[in-house]
PDB file of C-alpha atoms and ligand atoms in Angstrom:
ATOM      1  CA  UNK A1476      42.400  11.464  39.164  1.00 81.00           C
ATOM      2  CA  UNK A1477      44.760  10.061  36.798  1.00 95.00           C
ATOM      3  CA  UNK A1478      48.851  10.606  37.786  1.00 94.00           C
ATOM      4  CA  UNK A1479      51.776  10.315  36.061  1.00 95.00           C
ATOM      5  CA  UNK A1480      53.061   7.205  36.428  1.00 93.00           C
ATOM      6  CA  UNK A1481      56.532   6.943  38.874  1.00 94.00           C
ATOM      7  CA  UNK A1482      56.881   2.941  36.606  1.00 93.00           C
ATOM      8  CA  UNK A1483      57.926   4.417  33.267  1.00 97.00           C
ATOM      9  CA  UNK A1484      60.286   6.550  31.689  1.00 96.00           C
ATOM     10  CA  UNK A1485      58.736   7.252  28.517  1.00 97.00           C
ATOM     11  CA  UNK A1486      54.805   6.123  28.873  1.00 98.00           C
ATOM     12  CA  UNK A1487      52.432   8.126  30.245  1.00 98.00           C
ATOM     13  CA  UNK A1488      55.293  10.875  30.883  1.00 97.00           C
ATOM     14  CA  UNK A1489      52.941  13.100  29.648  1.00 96.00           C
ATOM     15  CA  UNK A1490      49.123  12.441  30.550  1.00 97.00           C
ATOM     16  CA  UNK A1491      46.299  14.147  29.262  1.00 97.00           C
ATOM     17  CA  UNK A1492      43.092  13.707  30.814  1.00 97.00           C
ATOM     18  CA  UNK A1493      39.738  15.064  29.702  1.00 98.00           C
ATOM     19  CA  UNK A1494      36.277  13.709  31.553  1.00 97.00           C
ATOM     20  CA  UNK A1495      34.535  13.009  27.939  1.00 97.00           C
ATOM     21  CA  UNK A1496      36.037  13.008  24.368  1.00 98.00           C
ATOM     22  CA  UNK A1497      34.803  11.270  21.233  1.00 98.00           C
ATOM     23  CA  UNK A1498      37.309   9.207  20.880  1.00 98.00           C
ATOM     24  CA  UNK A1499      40.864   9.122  22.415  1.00 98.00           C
ATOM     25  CA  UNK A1500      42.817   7.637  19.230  1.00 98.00           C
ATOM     26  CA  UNK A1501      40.940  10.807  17.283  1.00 98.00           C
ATOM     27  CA  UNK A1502      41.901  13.654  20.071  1.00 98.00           C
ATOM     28  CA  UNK A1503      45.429  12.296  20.179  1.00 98.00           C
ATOM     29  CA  UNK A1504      45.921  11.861  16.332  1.00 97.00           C
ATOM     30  CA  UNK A1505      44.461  15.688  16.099  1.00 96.00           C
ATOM     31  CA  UNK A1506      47.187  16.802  19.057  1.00 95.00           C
ATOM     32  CA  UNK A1507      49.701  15.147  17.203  1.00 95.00           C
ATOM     33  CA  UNK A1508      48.963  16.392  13.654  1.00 91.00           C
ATOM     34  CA  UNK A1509      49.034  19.890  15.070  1.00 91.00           C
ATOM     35  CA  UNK A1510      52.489  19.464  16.660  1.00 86.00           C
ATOM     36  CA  UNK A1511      52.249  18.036  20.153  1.00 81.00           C
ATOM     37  CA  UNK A1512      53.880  14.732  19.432  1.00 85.00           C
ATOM     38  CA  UNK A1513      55.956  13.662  22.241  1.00 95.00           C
ATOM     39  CA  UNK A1514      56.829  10.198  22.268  1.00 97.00           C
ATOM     40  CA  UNK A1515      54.512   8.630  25.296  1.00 98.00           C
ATOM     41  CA  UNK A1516      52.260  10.734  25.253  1.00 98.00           C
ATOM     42  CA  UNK A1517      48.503   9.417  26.835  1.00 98.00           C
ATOM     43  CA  UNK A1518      44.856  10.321  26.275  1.00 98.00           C
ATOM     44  CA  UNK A1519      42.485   9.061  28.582  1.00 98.00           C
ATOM     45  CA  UNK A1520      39.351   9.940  29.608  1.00 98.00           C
ATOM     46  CA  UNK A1521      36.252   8.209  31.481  1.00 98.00           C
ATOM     47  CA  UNK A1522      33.700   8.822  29.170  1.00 98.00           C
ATOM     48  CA  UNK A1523      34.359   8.020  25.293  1.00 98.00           C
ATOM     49  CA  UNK A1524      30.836   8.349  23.132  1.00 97.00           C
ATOM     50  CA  UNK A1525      32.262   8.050  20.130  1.00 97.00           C
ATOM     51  CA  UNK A1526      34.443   5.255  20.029  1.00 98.00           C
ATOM     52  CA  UNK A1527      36.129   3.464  17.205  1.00 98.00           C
ATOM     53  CA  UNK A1528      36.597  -0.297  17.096  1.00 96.00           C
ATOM     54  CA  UNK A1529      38.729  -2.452  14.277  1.00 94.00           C
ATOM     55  CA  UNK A1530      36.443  -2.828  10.919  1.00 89.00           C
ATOM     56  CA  UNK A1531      34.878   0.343  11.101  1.00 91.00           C
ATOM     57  CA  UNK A1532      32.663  -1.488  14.764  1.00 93.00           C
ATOM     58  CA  UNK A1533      32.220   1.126  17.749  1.00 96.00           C
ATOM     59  CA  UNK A1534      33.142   0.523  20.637  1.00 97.00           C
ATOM     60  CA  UNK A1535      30.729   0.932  23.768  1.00 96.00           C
ATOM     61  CA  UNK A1536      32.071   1.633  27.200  1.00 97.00           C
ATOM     62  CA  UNK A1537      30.465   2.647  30.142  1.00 98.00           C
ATOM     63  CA  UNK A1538      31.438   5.528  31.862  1.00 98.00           C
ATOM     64  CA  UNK A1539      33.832   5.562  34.977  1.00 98.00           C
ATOM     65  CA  UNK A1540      33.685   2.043  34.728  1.00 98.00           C
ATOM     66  CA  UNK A1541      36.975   0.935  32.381  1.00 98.00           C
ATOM     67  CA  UNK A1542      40.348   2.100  30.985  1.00 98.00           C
ATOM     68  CA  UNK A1543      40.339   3.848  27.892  1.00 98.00           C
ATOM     69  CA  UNK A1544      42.845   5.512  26.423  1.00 98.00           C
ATOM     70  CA  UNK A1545      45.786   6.036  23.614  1.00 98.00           C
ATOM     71  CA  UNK A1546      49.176   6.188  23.858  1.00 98.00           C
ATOM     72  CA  UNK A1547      51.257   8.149  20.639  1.00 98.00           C
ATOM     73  CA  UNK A1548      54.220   5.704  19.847  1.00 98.00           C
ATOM     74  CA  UNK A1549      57.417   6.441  17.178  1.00 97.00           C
ATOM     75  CA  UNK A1550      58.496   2.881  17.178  1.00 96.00           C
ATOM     76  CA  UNK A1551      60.961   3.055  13.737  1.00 93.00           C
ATOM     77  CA  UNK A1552      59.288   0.715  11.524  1.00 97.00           C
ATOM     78  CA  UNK A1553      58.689   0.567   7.606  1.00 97.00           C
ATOM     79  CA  UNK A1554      55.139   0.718   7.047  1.00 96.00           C
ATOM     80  CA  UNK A1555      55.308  -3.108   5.929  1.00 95.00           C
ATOM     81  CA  UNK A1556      56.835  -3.778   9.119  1.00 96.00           C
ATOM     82  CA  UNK A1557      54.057  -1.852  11.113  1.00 96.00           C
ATOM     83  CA  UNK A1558      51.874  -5.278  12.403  1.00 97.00           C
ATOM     84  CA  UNK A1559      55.036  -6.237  14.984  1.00 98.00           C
ATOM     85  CA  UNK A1560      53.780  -3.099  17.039  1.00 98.00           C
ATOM     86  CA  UNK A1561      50.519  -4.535  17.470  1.00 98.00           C
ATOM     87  CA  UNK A1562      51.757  -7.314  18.138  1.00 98.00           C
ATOM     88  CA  UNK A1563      53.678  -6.014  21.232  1.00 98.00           C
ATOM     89  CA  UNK A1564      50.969  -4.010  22.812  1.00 98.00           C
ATOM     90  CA  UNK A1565      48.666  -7.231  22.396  1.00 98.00           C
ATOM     91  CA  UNK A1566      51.434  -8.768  24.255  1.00 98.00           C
ATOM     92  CA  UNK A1567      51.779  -6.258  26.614  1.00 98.00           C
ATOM     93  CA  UNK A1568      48.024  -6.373  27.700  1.00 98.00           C
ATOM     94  CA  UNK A1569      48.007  -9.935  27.517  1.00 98.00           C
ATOM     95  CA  UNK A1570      51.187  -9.843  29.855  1.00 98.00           C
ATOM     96  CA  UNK A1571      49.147  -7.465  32.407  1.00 98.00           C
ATOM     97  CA  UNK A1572      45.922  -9.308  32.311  1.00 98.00           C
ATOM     98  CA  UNK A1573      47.826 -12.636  33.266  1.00 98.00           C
ATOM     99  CA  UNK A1574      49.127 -11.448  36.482  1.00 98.00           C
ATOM    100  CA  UNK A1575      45.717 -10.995  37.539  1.00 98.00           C
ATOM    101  CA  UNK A1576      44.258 -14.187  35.894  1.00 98.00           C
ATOM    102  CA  UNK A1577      44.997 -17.324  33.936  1.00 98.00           C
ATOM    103  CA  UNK A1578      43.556 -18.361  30.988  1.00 98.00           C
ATOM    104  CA  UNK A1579      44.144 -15.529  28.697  1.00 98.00           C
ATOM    105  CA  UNK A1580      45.026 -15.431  25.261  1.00 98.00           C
ATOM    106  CA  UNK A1581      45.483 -13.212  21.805  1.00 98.00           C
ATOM    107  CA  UNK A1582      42.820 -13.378  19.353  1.00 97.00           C
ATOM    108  CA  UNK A1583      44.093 -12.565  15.810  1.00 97.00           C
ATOM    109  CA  UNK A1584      44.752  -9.797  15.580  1.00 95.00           C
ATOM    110  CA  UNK A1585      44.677  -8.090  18.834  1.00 94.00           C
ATOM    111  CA  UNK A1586      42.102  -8.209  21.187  1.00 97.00           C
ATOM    112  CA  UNK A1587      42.428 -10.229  24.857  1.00 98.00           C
ATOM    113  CA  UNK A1588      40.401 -13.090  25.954  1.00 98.00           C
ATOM    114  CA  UNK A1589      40.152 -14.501  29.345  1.00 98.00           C
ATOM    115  CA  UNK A1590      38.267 -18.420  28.573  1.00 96.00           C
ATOM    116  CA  UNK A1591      36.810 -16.952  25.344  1.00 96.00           C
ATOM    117  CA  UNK A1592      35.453 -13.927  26.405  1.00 98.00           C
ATOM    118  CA  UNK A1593      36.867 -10.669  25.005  1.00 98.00           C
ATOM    119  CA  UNK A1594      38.146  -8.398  27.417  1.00 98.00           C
ATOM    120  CA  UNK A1595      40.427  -5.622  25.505  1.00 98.00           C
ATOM    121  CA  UNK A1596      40.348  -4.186  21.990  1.00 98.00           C
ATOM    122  CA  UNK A1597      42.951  -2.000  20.562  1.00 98.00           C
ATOM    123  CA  UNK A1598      42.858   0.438  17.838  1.00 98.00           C
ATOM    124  CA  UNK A1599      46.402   0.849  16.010  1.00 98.00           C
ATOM    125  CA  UNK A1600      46.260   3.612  13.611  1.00 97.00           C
ATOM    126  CA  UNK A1601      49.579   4.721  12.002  1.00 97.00           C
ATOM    127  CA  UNK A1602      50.356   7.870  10.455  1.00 96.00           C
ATOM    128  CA  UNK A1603      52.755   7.292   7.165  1.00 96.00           C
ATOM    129  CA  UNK A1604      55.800   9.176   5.720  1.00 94.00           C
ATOM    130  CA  UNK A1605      56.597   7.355   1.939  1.00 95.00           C
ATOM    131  CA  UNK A1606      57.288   4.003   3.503  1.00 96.00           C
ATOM    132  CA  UNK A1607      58.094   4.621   6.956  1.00 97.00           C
ATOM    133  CA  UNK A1608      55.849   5.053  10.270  1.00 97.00           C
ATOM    134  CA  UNK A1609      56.102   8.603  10.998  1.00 95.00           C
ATOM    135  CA  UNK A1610      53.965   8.059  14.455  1.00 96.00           C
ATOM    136  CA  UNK A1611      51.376   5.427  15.604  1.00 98.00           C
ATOM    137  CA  UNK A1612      48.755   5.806  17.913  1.00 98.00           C
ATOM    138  CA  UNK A1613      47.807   2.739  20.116  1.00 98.00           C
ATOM    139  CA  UNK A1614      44.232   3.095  21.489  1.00 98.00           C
ATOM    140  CA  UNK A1615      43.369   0.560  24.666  1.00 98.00           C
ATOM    141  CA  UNK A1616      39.861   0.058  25.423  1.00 98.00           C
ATOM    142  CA  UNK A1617      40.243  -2.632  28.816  1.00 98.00           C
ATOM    143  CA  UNK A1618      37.578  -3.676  30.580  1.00 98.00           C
ATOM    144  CA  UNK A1619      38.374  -3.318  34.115  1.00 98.00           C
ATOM    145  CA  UNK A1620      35.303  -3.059  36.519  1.00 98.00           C
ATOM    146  CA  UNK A1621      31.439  -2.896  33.946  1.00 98.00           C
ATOM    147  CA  UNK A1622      29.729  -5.741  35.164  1.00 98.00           C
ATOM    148  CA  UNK A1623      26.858  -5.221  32.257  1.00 97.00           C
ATOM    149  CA  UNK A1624      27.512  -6.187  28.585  1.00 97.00           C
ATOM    150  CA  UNK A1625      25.752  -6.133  25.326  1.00 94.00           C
ATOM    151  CA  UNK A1626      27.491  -9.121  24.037  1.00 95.00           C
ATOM    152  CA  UNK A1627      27.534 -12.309  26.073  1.00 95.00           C
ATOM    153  CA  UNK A1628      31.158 -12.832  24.538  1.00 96.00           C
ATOM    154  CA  UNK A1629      32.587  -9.550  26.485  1.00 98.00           C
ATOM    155  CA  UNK A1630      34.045  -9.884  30.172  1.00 98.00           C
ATOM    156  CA  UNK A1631      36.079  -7.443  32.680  1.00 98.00           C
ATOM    157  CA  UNK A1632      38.561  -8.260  35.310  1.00 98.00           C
ATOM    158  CA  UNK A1633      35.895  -7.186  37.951  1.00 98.00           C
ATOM    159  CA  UNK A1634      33.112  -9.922  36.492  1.00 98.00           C
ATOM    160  CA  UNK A1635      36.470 -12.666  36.014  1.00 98.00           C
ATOM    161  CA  UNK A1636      37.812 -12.185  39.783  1.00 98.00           C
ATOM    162  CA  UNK A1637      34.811 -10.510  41.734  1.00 98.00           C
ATOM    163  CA  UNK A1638      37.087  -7.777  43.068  1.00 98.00           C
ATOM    164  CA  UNK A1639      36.671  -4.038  42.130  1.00 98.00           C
ATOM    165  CA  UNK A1640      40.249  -2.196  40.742  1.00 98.00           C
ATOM    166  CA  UNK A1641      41.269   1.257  40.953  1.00 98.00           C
ATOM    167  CA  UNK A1642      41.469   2.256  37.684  1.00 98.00           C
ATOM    168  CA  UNK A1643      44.355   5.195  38.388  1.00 98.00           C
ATOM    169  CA  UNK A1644      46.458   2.035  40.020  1.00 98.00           C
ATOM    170  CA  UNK A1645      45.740  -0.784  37.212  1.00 98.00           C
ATOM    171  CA  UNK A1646      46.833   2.284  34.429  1.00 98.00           C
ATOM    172  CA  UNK A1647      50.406   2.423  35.993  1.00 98.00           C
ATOM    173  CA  UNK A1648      50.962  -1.413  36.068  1.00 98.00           C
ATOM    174  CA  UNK A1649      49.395  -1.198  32.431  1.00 98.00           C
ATOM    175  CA  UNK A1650      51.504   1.613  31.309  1.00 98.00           C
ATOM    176  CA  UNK A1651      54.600   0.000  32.753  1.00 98.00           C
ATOM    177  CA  UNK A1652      53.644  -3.551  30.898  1.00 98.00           C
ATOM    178  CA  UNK A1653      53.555  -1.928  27.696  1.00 98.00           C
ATOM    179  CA  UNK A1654      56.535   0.116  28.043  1.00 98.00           C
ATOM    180  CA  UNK A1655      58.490  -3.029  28.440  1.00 98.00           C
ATOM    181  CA  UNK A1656      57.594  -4.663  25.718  1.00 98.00           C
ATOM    182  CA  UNK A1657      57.973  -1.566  23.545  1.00 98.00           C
ATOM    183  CA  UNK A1658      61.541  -1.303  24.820  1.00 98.00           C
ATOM    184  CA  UNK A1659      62.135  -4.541  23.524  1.00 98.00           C
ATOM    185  CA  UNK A1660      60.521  -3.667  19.932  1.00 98.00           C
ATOM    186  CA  UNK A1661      63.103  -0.218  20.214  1.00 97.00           C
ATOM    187  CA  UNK A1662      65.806  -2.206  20.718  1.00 97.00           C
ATOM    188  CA  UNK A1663      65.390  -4.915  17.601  1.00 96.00           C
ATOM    189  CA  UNK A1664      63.579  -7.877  19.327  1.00 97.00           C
ATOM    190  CA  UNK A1665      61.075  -8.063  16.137  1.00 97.00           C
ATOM    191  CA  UNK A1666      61.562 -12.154  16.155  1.00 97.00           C
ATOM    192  CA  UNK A1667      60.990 -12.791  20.088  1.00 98.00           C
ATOM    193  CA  UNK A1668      58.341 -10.174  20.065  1.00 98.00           C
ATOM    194  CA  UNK A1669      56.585 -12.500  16.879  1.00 97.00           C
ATOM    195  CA  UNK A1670      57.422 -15.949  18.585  1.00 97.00           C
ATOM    196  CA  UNK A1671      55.803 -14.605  21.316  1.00 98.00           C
ATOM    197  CA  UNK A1672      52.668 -13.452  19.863  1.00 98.00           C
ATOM    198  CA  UNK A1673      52.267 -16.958  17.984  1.00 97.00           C
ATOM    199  CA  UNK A1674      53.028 -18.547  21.616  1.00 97.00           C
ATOM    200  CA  UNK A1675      49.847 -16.286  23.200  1.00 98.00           C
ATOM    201  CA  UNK A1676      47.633 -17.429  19.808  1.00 98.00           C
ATOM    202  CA  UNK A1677      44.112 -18.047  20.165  1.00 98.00           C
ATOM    203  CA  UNK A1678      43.224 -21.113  18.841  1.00 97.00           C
ATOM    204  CA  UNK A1679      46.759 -22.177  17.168  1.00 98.00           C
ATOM    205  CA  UNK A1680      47.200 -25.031  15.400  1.00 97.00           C
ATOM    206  CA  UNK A1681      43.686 -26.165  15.989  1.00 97.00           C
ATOM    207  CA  UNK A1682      40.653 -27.009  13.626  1.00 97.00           C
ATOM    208  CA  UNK A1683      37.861 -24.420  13.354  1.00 96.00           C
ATOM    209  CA  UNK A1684      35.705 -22.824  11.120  1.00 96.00           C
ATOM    210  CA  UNK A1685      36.342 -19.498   9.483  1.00 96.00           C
ATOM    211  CA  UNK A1686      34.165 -17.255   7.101  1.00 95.00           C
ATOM    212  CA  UNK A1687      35.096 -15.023   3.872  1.00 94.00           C
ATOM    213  CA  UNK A1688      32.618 -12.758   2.018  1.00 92.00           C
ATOM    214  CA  UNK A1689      32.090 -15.720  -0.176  1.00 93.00           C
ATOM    215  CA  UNK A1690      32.355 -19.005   1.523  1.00 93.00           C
ATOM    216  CA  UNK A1691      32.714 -20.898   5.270  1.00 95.00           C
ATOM    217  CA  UNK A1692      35.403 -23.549   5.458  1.00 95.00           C
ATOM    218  CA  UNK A1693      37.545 -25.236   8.063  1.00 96.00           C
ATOM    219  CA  UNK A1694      41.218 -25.157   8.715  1.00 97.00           C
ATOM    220  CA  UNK A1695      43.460 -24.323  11.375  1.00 98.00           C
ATOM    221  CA  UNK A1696      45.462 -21.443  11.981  1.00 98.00           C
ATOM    222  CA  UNK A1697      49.209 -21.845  11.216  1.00 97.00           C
ATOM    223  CA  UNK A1698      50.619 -18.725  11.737  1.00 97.00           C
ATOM    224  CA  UNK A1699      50.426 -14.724  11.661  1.00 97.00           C
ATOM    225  CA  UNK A1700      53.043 -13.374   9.045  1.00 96.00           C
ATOM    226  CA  UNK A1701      55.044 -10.644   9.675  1.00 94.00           C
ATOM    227  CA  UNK A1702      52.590  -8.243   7.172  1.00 95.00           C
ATOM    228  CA  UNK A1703      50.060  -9.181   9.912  1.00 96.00           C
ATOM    229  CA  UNK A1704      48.085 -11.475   7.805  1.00 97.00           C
ATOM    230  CA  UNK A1705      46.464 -14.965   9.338  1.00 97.00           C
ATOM    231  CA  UNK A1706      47.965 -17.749   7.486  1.00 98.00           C
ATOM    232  CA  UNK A1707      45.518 -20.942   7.599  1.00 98.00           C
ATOM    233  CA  UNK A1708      45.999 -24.459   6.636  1.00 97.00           C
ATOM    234  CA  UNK A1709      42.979 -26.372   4.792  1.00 95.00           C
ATOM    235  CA  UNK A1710      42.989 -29.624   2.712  1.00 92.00           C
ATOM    236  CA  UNK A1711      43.692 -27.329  -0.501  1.00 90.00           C
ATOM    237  CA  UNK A1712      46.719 -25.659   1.287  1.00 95.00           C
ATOM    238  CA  UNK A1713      48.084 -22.910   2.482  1.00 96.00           C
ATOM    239  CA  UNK A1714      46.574 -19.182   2.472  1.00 96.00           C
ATOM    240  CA  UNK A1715      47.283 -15.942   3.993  1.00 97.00           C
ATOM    241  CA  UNK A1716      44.036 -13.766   5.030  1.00 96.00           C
ATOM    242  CA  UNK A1717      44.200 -10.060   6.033  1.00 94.00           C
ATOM    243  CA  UNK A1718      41.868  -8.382   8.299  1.00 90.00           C
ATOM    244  CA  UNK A1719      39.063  -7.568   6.211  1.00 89.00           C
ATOM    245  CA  UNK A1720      39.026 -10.863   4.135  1.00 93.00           C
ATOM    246  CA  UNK A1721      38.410 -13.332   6.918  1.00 95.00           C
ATOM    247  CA  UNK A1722      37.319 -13.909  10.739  1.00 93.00           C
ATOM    248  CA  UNK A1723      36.017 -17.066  12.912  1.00 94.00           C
ATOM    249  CA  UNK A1724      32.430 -18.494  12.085  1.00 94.00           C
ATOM    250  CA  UNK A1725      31.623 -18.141  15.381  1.00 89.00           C
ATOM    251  CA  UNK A1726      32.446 -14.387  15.693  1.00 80.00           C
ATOM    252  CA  UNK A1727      29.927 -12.045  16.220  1.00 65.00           C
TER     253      UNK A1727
HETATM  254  C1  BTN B2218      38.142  -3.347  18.770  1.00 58.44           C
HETATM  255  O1  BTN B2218      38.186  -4.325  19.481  1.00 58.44           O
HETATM  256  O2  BTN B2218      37.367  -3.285  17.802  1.00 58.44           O
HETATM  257  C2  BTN B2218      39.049  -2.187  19.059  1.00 58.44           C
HETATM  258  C3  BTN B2218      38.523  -1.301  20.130  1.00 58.44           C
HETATM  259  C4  BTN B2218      39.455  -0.156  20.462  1.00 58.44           C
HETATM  260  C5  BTN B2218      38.852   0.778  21.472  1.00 58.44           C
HETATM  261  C6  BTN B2218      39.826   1.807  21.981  1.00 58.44           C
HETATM  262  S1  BTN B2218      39.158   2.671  23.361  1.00 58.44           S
HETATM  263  C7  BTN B2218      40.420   3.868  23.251  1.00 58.44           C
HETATM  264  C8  BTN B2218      40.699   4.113  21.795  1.00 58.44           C
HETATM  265  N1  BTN B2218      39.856   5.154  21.245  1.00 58.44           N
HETATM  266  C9  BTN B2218      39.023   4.696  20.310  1.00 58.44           C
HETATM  267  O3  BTN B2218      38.181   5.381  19.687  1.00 58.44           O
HETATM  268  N2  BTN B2218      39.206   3.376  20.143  1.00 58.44           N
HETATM  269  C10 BTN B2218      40.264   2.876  20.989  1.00 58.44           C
END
C-alpha cells in the first residue's frame, strides 16, 4: 500500500510496513539497536495497539484510519542540543498541515493544533553516546481521516475540511515536508529553525493559566529555550519549566 516516496532523497528511502505492531517508535528503536540503522529509515503500519504518547499517555488510533509511523534520524546534535530536532519535525508537520488548512499552530512542546484542537503528537526518543545523539527516532501519530474521538479536544484533517485523503499520497507530501526542514537542521540552521518554532507558538506572549504538581498560577509564555524548556513570565519573574514540571490548566 505504502511506496517509496519519488519526493525525498533520504526519508522514507527505506519503508517498512507491517499491518499491526505495538508501537512503531519501539519496532524501529529494536531494528536499529540490532543494526539496521539507515538514516531515513520509516515504520509505519495501520494498526498500532500499543502506542506511546509524551508523559508516559498512550496513544489511541483507529485502524486504517490515520498516519502513524517513525522515522530513524542521525541529526549531529549534543544531547543538550537534542530539543531543536523536535522542534523541526513540529515545524515540519505544522508546515504540511497548513497547506491544507489555516489556523494551525505548535503547542509546547510538539503536538499540532488546528483552532485548538490537537491533531498530531510526536514521540522523540533519542538514543545517547556520552554526550552526543547517536540516533533519534521521530514517531508521527497524524490524524488524517477518524471522524470519532475520545477527547472533544482531538480533530483530523477529514473532520477540519470534510474531504477524505489517501493516506499513501498525504505520507509523501509529509515525508517530503519533514525532509526539508531536516535538511535545514543538517546544514546548521539551529537559530531559524528556533525563531521559527517561537513564530508557530501556541499561545505566545499571551496570559493563561498553567499548573505544577504544587500550585496553578497565571503568566504568559515568553519563550522555549534551546534545552527545550517553557520559559514563562509571572508578576514574580521569570522561570523556565521542563516537560514534566508544568502544562496549561486547561489541558486534559
Ligand atoms: C503525544 O502526543 O503524546 C505523542 C503521541 C505520539 C504517537 C506516535 S504514533 C507513532 C509513534 N509510535 C508510538 O508508539 N508513538 C508515536
Amino acid at each position: 500500500m505504502y511506496k517509496i516516496p519519488a519526493s525525498t532523497l533520504l526519508i522514507g528511502k527505506n519503508l517498512v510496513f507491517v499491518p499491526d505492531c505495538h508501537s512503531t517508535n519501539s519496532l524501529l528503536m529494536d531494528l536499529a539497536q540490532r543494526g539496521s540503522n539507515r538514516e531515513g529509515t520509516v515504520v509505519i503500519t495501520d494498526n498500532q495497539y500499543s502506542g506511546r504518547g509524551q508523559r508516559g499517555n498512550l496513544w489511541v488510533t483507529e485502524p486504517g484510519m490515520n498516519l502513524t509511523f517513525s522515522v530513524l534520524l542521525k541529526p549531529n546534535l549534543k544531547a543538550d542540543q537534542q530539543f531543536v530536532l523536535a522542534q523541526a519535525i513540529a515545524l515540519a508537520v505544522a508546515d504540511y498541515v497548513k497547506t491544507k488548512i489555516t489556523g494551525v499552530k505548535i503547542k509546547w512542546p510538539n503536538d499540532i493544533l488546528v483552532n485548538d484542537k490537537k491533531i498530531c503528537g510526536m514521540l522523540i526518543e533519542s538514543s545517547l553516546s556520552g554526550s552526543i545523539v547517536q540516533f533519534s527516532i521521530a514517531g508521527i501519530g497524524l490524524n488524517i481521516n477518524q471522524t470519532w474521538f475520545q477527547s472533544a479536544r482531538a480533530t483530523s484533517l477529514k473532520l477540519l475540511t470534510n474531504k477524505e485523503f489517501d493516506l499513501a499520497i498525504e505520507l509523501h507530501h509529509l515525508l517530503a515536508a519533514i525532509e526539508k526542514q531536516y535538511l535545514r537542521l543538517r546544514e546548521g540552521a539551529i537559530a531559524d529553525i528556533q525563531r521559527a518554532y517561537e513564530q508557530n507558538l501556541y499561545r505566545l506572549g499571551e496570559r493563561h493559566e498553567f499548573k505544577t504538581k504544587h500550585e496553578r498560577f497565571k503568566g504568559a509564555i515568553k519563550s522555549v529555550d534551546a534545552q527545550g524548556r517553557l520559559v514563562i513570565t509571572t508578576e514574580a519573574g521569570e522561570h523556565a519549566f521542563d516537560l514534566k514540571e508544568i502544562r496549561f490548566a486547561d489541558a486534559d
